Amino acid sequence: MAKLIFLVAPLLVLVNVFNSHAGFAPNIIVDIAQIVIDNYCSPEKLAGMKEAIKAAGSNTEVLNIPDAETLANVLSAGVQTTVSDPRLMVSYEPNYVPVVAPKMPPLPPDQVIAVLQTSIKLDILEGNIGYLRIDHILGEEIADKVGPLLLDLVWNKILPTSALIFDLRYTSSGDISGIPYIVSYFTDSESPIHIDTVYDRPSNTSTKLSSISALLGERYNITKPLVILTSKNTKGIAEDVAYCLQNLERATIVGEKTAGGSVKVDKIKVGDTDFYVTVPTAKSINPITGSTWEVTGVTPDVEVNAEDALATAIKILHLRAQVPAIIEGSAALIADNYAFEDIGADVAEKLKGLLANGEYSKVVSMEGLEVQLSADLKTLSGDKSLKTTSNTPALPPMDYSPEMFIELIKVSFQTDVYENNIGYLRFDMFGDFEEVKAIAQIIVEHVWNKVVHTDALIVDLRNNIGGPTTAIAGFCSYFFDADKQIVLDKLYDRPSRTTTELRTLPELTGSRYGSKKSLIMLTSRATAGAAEEFVYIMKKHGRAMIVGETTAGASHPPKTFAVGESGIFLGIPTVHSDTAAGPAWEGAGVAPHIPVPADAALETAKGIFNKHFAEQK
Ligand SMILES: *[C@@H]1O[C@H](CO)[C@@H](O)[C@H](O)[C@H]1NC(C)=O
Ligand SMILES: *[C@@H]1O[C@H](CO)[C@@H](O)[C@H](O)[C@H]1NC(C)=O
């Protein structure tokens, strides 16, 4: 009953406006409603309408609207509101001549060619990209007749292209029976694919559309890219074709959201009046989405204005042509340079496997490709440092004045001395050896000398995110003695396939802390890269007690490699720590001796030292 109110209420409002004499046949509303009930594609949306008509039939006031076109508009609005479908329309067209179903005219072949040439445009663009524009989708009957011609004039020229742009921006008409043909030329022949179900209301039947196994001519190889162009004028059957191929993941749609039309619309005469009801009489249900493009339209994968769609498609196809070289180039760089040789070879193979499986065939932008490649590298290697990166050149060394250096160092390091003469040193990043060497004297004066004479030291690396590893040997050396050189770690360099020993330095700026005084290092999940190498060495040599959380499990600092001329760069860790006695810290992190939450680590460390010194007294 609720529907009644919607149908009648908008009509009644207008009755008061057109308060007049003339009159239309009183049963017109009943007739229109009956046409909708018998023909509208979604009968479930019409529940309760029968009762609505009965009531509306007795309301004749609306029929006093004086002119027929206004009445048609009022009735349109009423029907659209009742069924909530903007495609339903009532029109007044005294001069309407129904379109006879287009029969293939018995034209001589050269005239058929001329007709086809005006409705089909074909071009081969730079890079062997085919371009095909079809403004009307032919039905089976006509296609059967002109098939051999189409094959000869159009399709056989498209087949040898490397990629295809299929332009449906101007396609607003077509025949349902053409859908399986078009879709089949772009899919695999082996197994018929269920591509669409069309429910036809007048006959109350559902028809499954499936791809066709026997086609005239060859199919467009499914490994070749297909881009469909759309506009807001792409309508009806063309929307169905675009939606099918998009959901089969065969085509990338570029352009505007489509019209949201109908798979079939009929214009039905109301009794013997000159009023017509336009009704969607069939509807499409896609088997993949269980939904439809009708009313809402097809949403493009890449949304751009219709006039920019072709240029965008060309750009995407040029990018896709480069993808194999980019992925293979990345695989080669990783195989040749990744620190862990076996993993590098495995990642390279698997990456090529993803390429062969078509995992990169949907790429639409360089940025998207980088994101996808990065995610795959991380998944395949388990190493978060192996990824795509930007190639920002290192900033040239700043020309600091000595005063600025001192300021910089004061903010970069934090020191304190607690009760029992316990020192505290915090720094959040490692510097490069050459740079540190140049300012070593300043660091010693303004930082190191504040803690070097303490009886025990807490080194806080909870916020240390790493940096170059070149200064680590030097920094470690302060915690060992001068008389004996120690091999701190053995570093394997994959590109050169050489192992170098990292040793303590015999000479240092300033005095050493030495090997005897107690040392605690604080760690967190954020402690990464060079800081992990430092913790790993000190733990391995039994030189420090580690308090806090297991470290990040990052890697030695990655090197940047260009992937050919593509503009893509990879960050690849090329060096790993000594694994002779089992895995080092990369990937897994360094576990603390005393696991406590990072927040509690400093208090825990102080407690350990205070207890130690209290016992000594
Ligand atoms: C349509 O057909 C189904 C059975 O296929 C039937 O249950 C239903 O009542 C029919 N609907 C109409 C309006 O005839
Ligand atoms: C499609 O192209 C691929 C790659 O070039 C090729 O291996 C395959 O045989 C082709 N398929 C058909 C059906 O021609």
PDB file of C-alpha atoms in Angstrom, residues 407-582:
ATOM      1  CA  GLU A 407      75.076  22.679  18.501  1.00  0.00           C
ATOM      2  CA  LEU A 408      74.321  19.805  16.166  1.00  0.00           C
ATOM      3  CA  ILE A 409      76.272  17.359  18.301  1.00  0.00           C
ATOM      4  CA  LYS A 410      74.597  18.584  21.485  1.00  0.00           C
ATOM      5  CA  VAL A 411      71.170  17.799  20.071  1.00  0.00           C
ATOM      6  CA  SER A 412      72.263  14.521  18.490  1.00  0.00           C
ATOM      7  CA  PHE A 413      73.607  13.029  21.702  1.00  0.00           C
ATOM      8  CA  GLN A 414      72.161  12.988  25.175  1.00  0.00           C
ATOM      9  CA  THR A 415      74.238  12.320  28.254  1.00  0.00           C
ATOM     10  CA  ASP A 416      73.647  12.131  31.978  1.00  0.00           C
ATOM     11  CA  VAL A 417      75.346  10.838  35.098  1.00  0.00           C
ATOM     12  CA  TYR A 418      73.137   9.148  37.691  1.00  0.00           C
ATOM     13  CA  GLU A 419      73.799   8.177  41.319  1.00  0.00           C
ATOM     14  CA  ASN A 420      76.583   5.643  41.883  1.00  0.00           C
ATOM     15  CA  ASN A 421      78.414   7.372  39.002  1.00  0.00           C
ATOM     16  CA  ILE A 422      76.390   5.540  36.358  1.00  0.00           C
ATOM     17  CA  GLY A 423      76.685   7.190  32.946  1.00  0.00           C
ATOM     18  CA  TYR A 424      73.936   7.499  30.346  1.00  0.00           C
ATOM     19  CA  LEU A 425      74.487   8.005  26.609  1.00  0.00           C
ATOM     20  CA  ARG A 426      71.768   8.183  23.986  1.00  0.00           C
ATOM     21  CA  PHE A 427      72.065   8.752  20.247  1.00  0.00           C
ATOM     22  CA  ASP A 428      69.479   7.972  17.615  1.00  0.00           C
ATOM     23  CA  MET A 429      71.502   7.488  14.476  1.00  0.00           C
ATOM     24  CA  PHE A 430      74.897   6.312  13.282  1.00  0.00           C
ATOM     25  CA  GLY A 431      77.066   8.609  11.158  1.00  0.00           C
ATOM     26  CA  ASP A 432      79.461   7.827   8.351  1.00  0.00           C
ATOM     27  CA  PHE A 433      83.034   7.063   9.408  1.00  0.00           C
ATOM     28  CA  GLU A 434      84.653   9.849   7.385  1.00  0.00           C
ATOM     29  CA  GLU A 435      82.172  12.429   8.626  1.00  0.00           C
ATOM     30  CA  VAL A 436      82.485  11.288  12.214  1.00  0.00           C
ATOM     31  CA  LYS A 437      86.279  11.241  12.009  1.00  0.00           C
ATOM     32  CA  ALA A 438      86.276  14.893  10.958  1.00  0.00           C
ATOM     33  CA  ILE A 439      84.370  15.917  14.060  1.00  0.00           C
ATOM     34  CA  ALA A 440      85.636  13.248  16.441  1.00  0.00           C
ATOM     35  CA  GLN A 441      87.462  15.816  18.574  1.00  0.00           C
ATOM     36  CA  ILE A 442      84.272  17.836  19.080  1.00  0.00           C
ATOM     37  CA  ILE A 443      82.261  14.738  19.989  1.00  0.00           C
ATOM     38  CA  VAL A 444      84.888  13.678  22.479  1.00  0.00           C
ATOM     39  CA  GLU A 445      84.929  17.098  24.129  1.00  0.00           C
ATOM     40  CA  HIS A 446      81.201  17.758  24.231  1.00  0.00           C
ATOM     41  CA  VAL A 447      79.801  14.261  24.672  1.00  0.00           C
ATOM     42  CA  TRP A 448      82.213  11.472  25.372  1.00  0.00           C
ATOM     43  CA  ASN A 449      84.183  13.190  28.129  1.00  0.00           C
ATOM     44  CA  LYS A 450      80.956  13.568  30.146  1.00  0.00           C
ATOM     45  CA  VAL A 451      80.525   9.806  30.497  1.00  0.00           C
ATOM     46  CA  VAL A 452      83.937   8.223  29.936  1.00  0.00           C
ATOM     47  CA  HIS A 453      84.928   8.487  33.600  1.00  0.00           C
ATOM     48  CA  THR A 454      81.784   6.886  34.992  1.00  0.00           C
ATOM     49  CA  ASP A 455      81.897   3.471  36.705  1.00  0.00           C
ATOM     50  CA  ALA A 456      79.245   1.892  34.490  1.00  0.00           C
ATOM     51  CA  LEU A 457      77.444   3.022  31.356  1.00  0.00           C
ATOM     52  CA  ILE A 458      73.952   2.719  29.929  1.00  0.00           C
ATOM     53  CA  VAL A 459      73.882   3.127  26.109  1.00  0.00           C
ATOM     54  CA  ASP A 460      70.354   3.891  24.999  1.00  0.00           C
ATOM     55  CA  LEU A 461      69.604   2.661  21.458  1.00  0.00           C
ATOM     56  CA  ARG A 462      65.828   2.412  21.859  1.00  0.00           C
ATOM     57  CA  ASN A 463      65.258   5.117  19.244  1.00  0.00           C
ATOM     58  CA  ASN A 464      68.301   4.401  17.113  1.00  0.00           C
ATOM     59  CA  ILE A 465      67.180   3.680  13.549  1.00  0.00           C
ATOM     60  CA  GLY A 466      70.618   2.890  12.131  1.00  0.00           C
ATOM     61  CA  GLY A 467      72.559   4.664   9.410  1.00  0.00           C
ATOM     62  CA  PRO A 468      75.903   3.792   7.810  1.00  0.00           C
ATOM     63  CA  THR A 469      77.805   0.942   9.435  1.00  0.00           C
ATOM     64  CA  THR A 470      81.250   2.368   8.624  1.00  0.00           C
ATOM     65  CA  ALA A 471      81.751   3.972  12.043  1.00  0.00           C
ATOM     66  CA  ILE A 472      80.770   0.887  14.045  1.00  0.00           C
ATOM     67  CA  ALA A 473      84.229  -0.637  14.355  1.00  0.00           C
ATOM     68  CA  GLY A 474      85.536   2.663  15.706  1.00  0.00           C
ATOM     69  CA  PHE A 475      82.687   3.091  18.154  1.00  0.00           C
ATOM     70  CA  CYS A 476      82.964  -0.499  19.418  1.00  0.00           C
ATOM     71  CA  SER A 477      86.698  -0.001  19.955  1.00  0.00           C
ATOM     72  CA  TYR A 478      86.045   2.412  22.832  1.00  0.00           C
ATOM     73  CA  PHE A 479      84.667  -0.531  24.801  1.00  0.00           C
ATOM     74  CA  PHE A 480      87.706  -2.780  24.281  1.00  0.00           C
ATOM     75  CA  ASP A 481      91.345  -2.323  25.195  1.00  0.00           C
ATOM     76  CA  ALA A 482      94.125  -0.963  23.000  1.00  0.00           C
ATOM     77  CA  ASP A 483      96.568  -3.827  23.536  1.00  0.00           C
ATOM     78  CA  LYS A 484      94.578  -6.478  21.739  1.00  0.00           C
ATOM     79  CA  GLN A 485      92.897  -6.311  18.355  1.00  0.00           C
ATOM     80  CA  ILE A 486      89.570  -8.128  18.201  1.00  0.00           C
ATOM     81  CA  VAL A 487      87.627  -9.363  15.161  1.00  0.00           C
ATOM     82  CA  LEU A 488      84.192  -7.884  15.822  1.00  0.00           C
ATOM     83  CA  ASP A 489      82.297  -9.372  12.864  1.00  0.00           C
ATOM     84  CA  LYS A 490      82.887 -10.845   9.416  1.00  0.00           C
ATOM     85  CA  LEU A 491      80.995  -9.098   6.663  1.00  0.00           C
ATOM     86  CA  TYR A 492      80.102 -10.858   3.434  1.00  0.00           C
ATOM     87  CA  ASP A 493      79.715  -8.556   0.434  1.00  0.00           C
ATOM     88  CA  ARG A 494      77.585 -10.214  -2.258  1.00  0.00           C
ATOM     89  CA  PRO A 495      78.478  -8.108  -5.336  1.00  0.00           C
ATOM     90  CA  SER A 496      82.215  -8.771  -4.880  1.00  0.00           C
ATOM     91  CA  ARG A 497      81.713 -12.130  -3.143  1.00  0.00           C
ATOM     92  CA  THR A 498      84.310 -11.199  -0.551  1.00  0.00           C
ATOM     93  CA  THR A 499      84.368 -11.385   3.233  1.00  0.00           C
ATOM     94  CA  THR A 500      86.063  -8.681   5.260  1.00  0.00           C
ATOM     95  CA  GLU A 501      86.865  -8.704   8.946  1.00  0.00           C
ATOM     96  CA  LEU A 502      85.615  -5.880  11.067  1.00  0.00           C
ATOM     97  CA  ARG A 503      88.332  -5.231  13.663  1.00  0.00           C
ATOM     98  CA  THR A 504      88.807  -2.936  16.639  1.00  0.00           C
ATOM     99  CA  LEU A 505      90.960   0.106  15.876  1.00  0.00           C
ATOM    100  CA  PRO A 506      94.347   0.500  17.544  1.00  0.00           C
ATOM    101  CA  GLU A 507      94.119   4.280  17.781  1.00  0.00           C
ATOM    102  CA  LEU A 508      91.179   6.391  18.859  1.00  0.00           C
ATOM    103  CA  THR A 509      90.437  10.053  19.512  1.00  0.00           C
ATOM    104  CA  GLY A 510      90.063  10.556  23.278  1.00  0.00           C
ATOM    105  CA  SER A 511      90.228   7.864  25.921  1.00  0.00           C
ATOM    106  CA  ARG A 512      88.656   4.417  25.911  1.00  0.00           C
ATOM    107  CA  TYR A 513      85.985   3.152  28.244  1.00  0.00           C
ATOM    108  CA  GLY A 514      87.922  -0.089  28.170  1.00  0.00           C
ATOM    109  CA  SER A 515      86.781  -3.682  28.502  1.00  0.00           C
ATOM    110  CA  LYS A 516      86.349  -3.905  32.288  1.00  0.00           C
ATOM    111  CA  LYS A 517      83.574  -1.481  33.261  1.00  0.00           C
ATOM    112  CA  SER A 518      79.994  -2.727  33.053  1.00  0.00           C
ATOM    113  CA  LEU A 519      77.856  -1.803  30.118  1.00  0.00           C
ATOM    114  CA  ILE A 520      74.093  -2.103  29.531  1.00  0.00           C
ATOM    115  CA  MET A 521      72.500  -1.414  26.150  1.00  0.00           C
ATOM    116  CA  LEU A 522      68.828  -0.541  25.882  1.00  0.00           C
ATOM    117  CA  THR A 523      66.864  -1.775  22.863  1.00  0.00           C
ATOM    118  CA  SER A 524      63.366  -1.586  21.452  1.00  0.00           C
ATOM    119  CA  ARG A 525      61.487  -2.916  18.456  1.00  0.00           C
ATOM    120  CA  ALA A 526      62.526   0.283  16.663  1.00  0.00           C
ATOM    121  CA  THR A 527      66.256  -0.321  17.131  1.00  0.00           C
ATOM    122  CA  ALA A 528      67.322  -1.014  13.548  1.00  0.00           C
ATOM    123  CA  GLY A 529      70.116  -1.474  11.011  1.00  0.00           C
ATOM    124  CA  ALA A 530      73.531  -0.238  12.143  1.00  0.00           C
ATOM    125  CA  ALA A 531      72.271  -0.071  15.748  1.00  0.00           C
ATOM    126  CA  GLU A 532      71.402  -3.782  15.572  1.00  0.00           C
ATOM    127  CA  GLU A 533      74.854  -4.561  14.214  1.00  0.00           C
ATOM    128  CA  PHE A 534      76.329  -2.697  17.189  1.00  0.00           C
ATOM    129  CA  VAL A 535      74.127  -4.561  19.705  1.00  0.00           C
ATOM    130  CA  TYR A 536      74.815  -7.882  17.950  1.00  0.00           C
ATOM    131  CA  ILE A 537      78.607  -7.398  18.187  1.00  0.00           C
ATOM    132  CA  MET A 538      78.558  -6.332  21.812  1.00  0.00           C
ATOM    133  CA  LYS A 539      76.285  -9.227  22.755  1.00  0.00           C
ATOM    134  CA  LYS A 540      78.287 -11.782  20.773  1.00  0.00           C
ATOM    135  CA  HIS A 541      81.507 -10.689  22.496  1.00  0.00           C
ATOM    136  CA  GLY A 542      79.878 -10.735  25.910  1.00  0.00           C
ATOM    137  CA  ARG A 543      80.736  -7.065  26.323  1.00  0.00           C
ATOM    138  CA  ALA A 544      77.287  -5.720  27.194  1.00  0.00           C
ATOM    139  CA  MET A 545      74.071  -6.803  28.860  1.00  0.00           C
ATOM    140  CA  ILE A 546      71.076  -6.123  26.593  1.00  0.00           C
ATOM    141  CA  VAL A 547      67.896  -4.863  28.263  1.00  0.00           C
ATOM    142  CA  GLY A 548      64.640  -4.117  26.472  1.00  0.00           C
ATOM    143  CA  GLU A 549      62.910  -5.591  23.438  1.00  0.00           C
ATOM    144  CA  THR A 550      64.030  -7.723  20.495  1.00  0.00           C
ATOM    145  CA  THR A 551      65.326  -5.325  17.846  1.00  0.00           C
ATOM    146  CA  ALA A 552      63.678  -4.591  14.485  1.00  0.00           C
ATOM    147  CA  GLY A 553      65.395  -7.304  12.429  1.00  0.00           C
ATOM    148  CA  ALA A 554      66.281  -4.943   9.607  1.00  0.00           C
ATOM    149  CA  SER A 555      69.466  -5.329   7.590  1.00  0.00           C
ATOM    150  CA  HIS A 556      72.786  -3.757   6.772  1.00  0.00           C
ATOM    151  CA  PRO A 557      72.072  -0.484   4.941  1.00  0.00           C
ATOM    152  CA  PRO A 558      70.763  -1.208   1.424  1.00  0.00           C
ATOM    153  CA  LYS A 559      72.491   0.113  -1.664  1.00  0.00           C
ATOM    154  CA  THR A 560      70.477   1.813  -4.398  1.00  0.00           C
ATOM    155  CA  PHE A 561      70.386   0.246  -7.875  1.00  0.00           C
ATOM    156  CA  ALA A 562      68.736   1.678 -11.004  1.00  0.00           C
ATOM    157  CA  VAL A 563      66.540  -0.784 -12.905  1.00  0.00           C
ATOM    158  CA  GLY A 564      67.748   0.009 -16.419  1.00  0.00           C
ATOM    159  CA  GLU A 565      66.483   3.343 -17.664  1.00  0.00           C
ATOM    160  CA  SER A 566      63.007   2.781 -16.219  1.00  0.00           C
ATOM    161  CA  GLY A 567      63.266   5.368 -13.454  1.00  0.00           C
ATOM    162  CA  ILE A 568      62.647   2.638 -10.869  1.00  0.00           C
ATOM    163  CA  PHE A 569      65.268   2.119  -8.176  1.00  0.00           C
ATOM    164  CA  LEU A 570      65.735  -0.811  -5.829  1.00  0.00           C
ATOM    165  CA  GLY A 571      67.167  -0.707  -2.341  1.00  0.00           C
ATOM    166  CA  ILE A 572      69.106  -3.966  -1.978  1.00  0.00           C
ATOM    167  CA  PRO A 573      71.014  -4.976   1.173  1.00  0.00           C
ATOM    168  CA  THR A 574      74.315  -6.261  -0.241  1.00  0.00           C
ATOM    169  CA  VAL A 575      76.191  -7.158   2.951  1.00  0.00           C
ATOM    170  CA  HIS A 576      75.435  -9.570   5.767  1.00  0.00           C
ATOM    171  CA  SER A 577      76.952 -10.347   9.122  1.00  0.00           C
ATOM    172  CA  ASP A 578      78.829 -13.521   9.978  1.00  0.00           C
ATOM    173  CA  THR A 579      76.537 -16.537   9.784  1.00  0.00           C
ATOM    174  CA  ALA A 580      79.218 -19.165  10.465  1.00  0.00           C
ATOM    175  CA  ALA A 581      77.654 -19.845  13.880  1.00  0.00           C
ATOM    176  CA  GLY A 582      74.053 -19.582  12.702  1.00  0.00           C
TER     177      GLY A 582
END
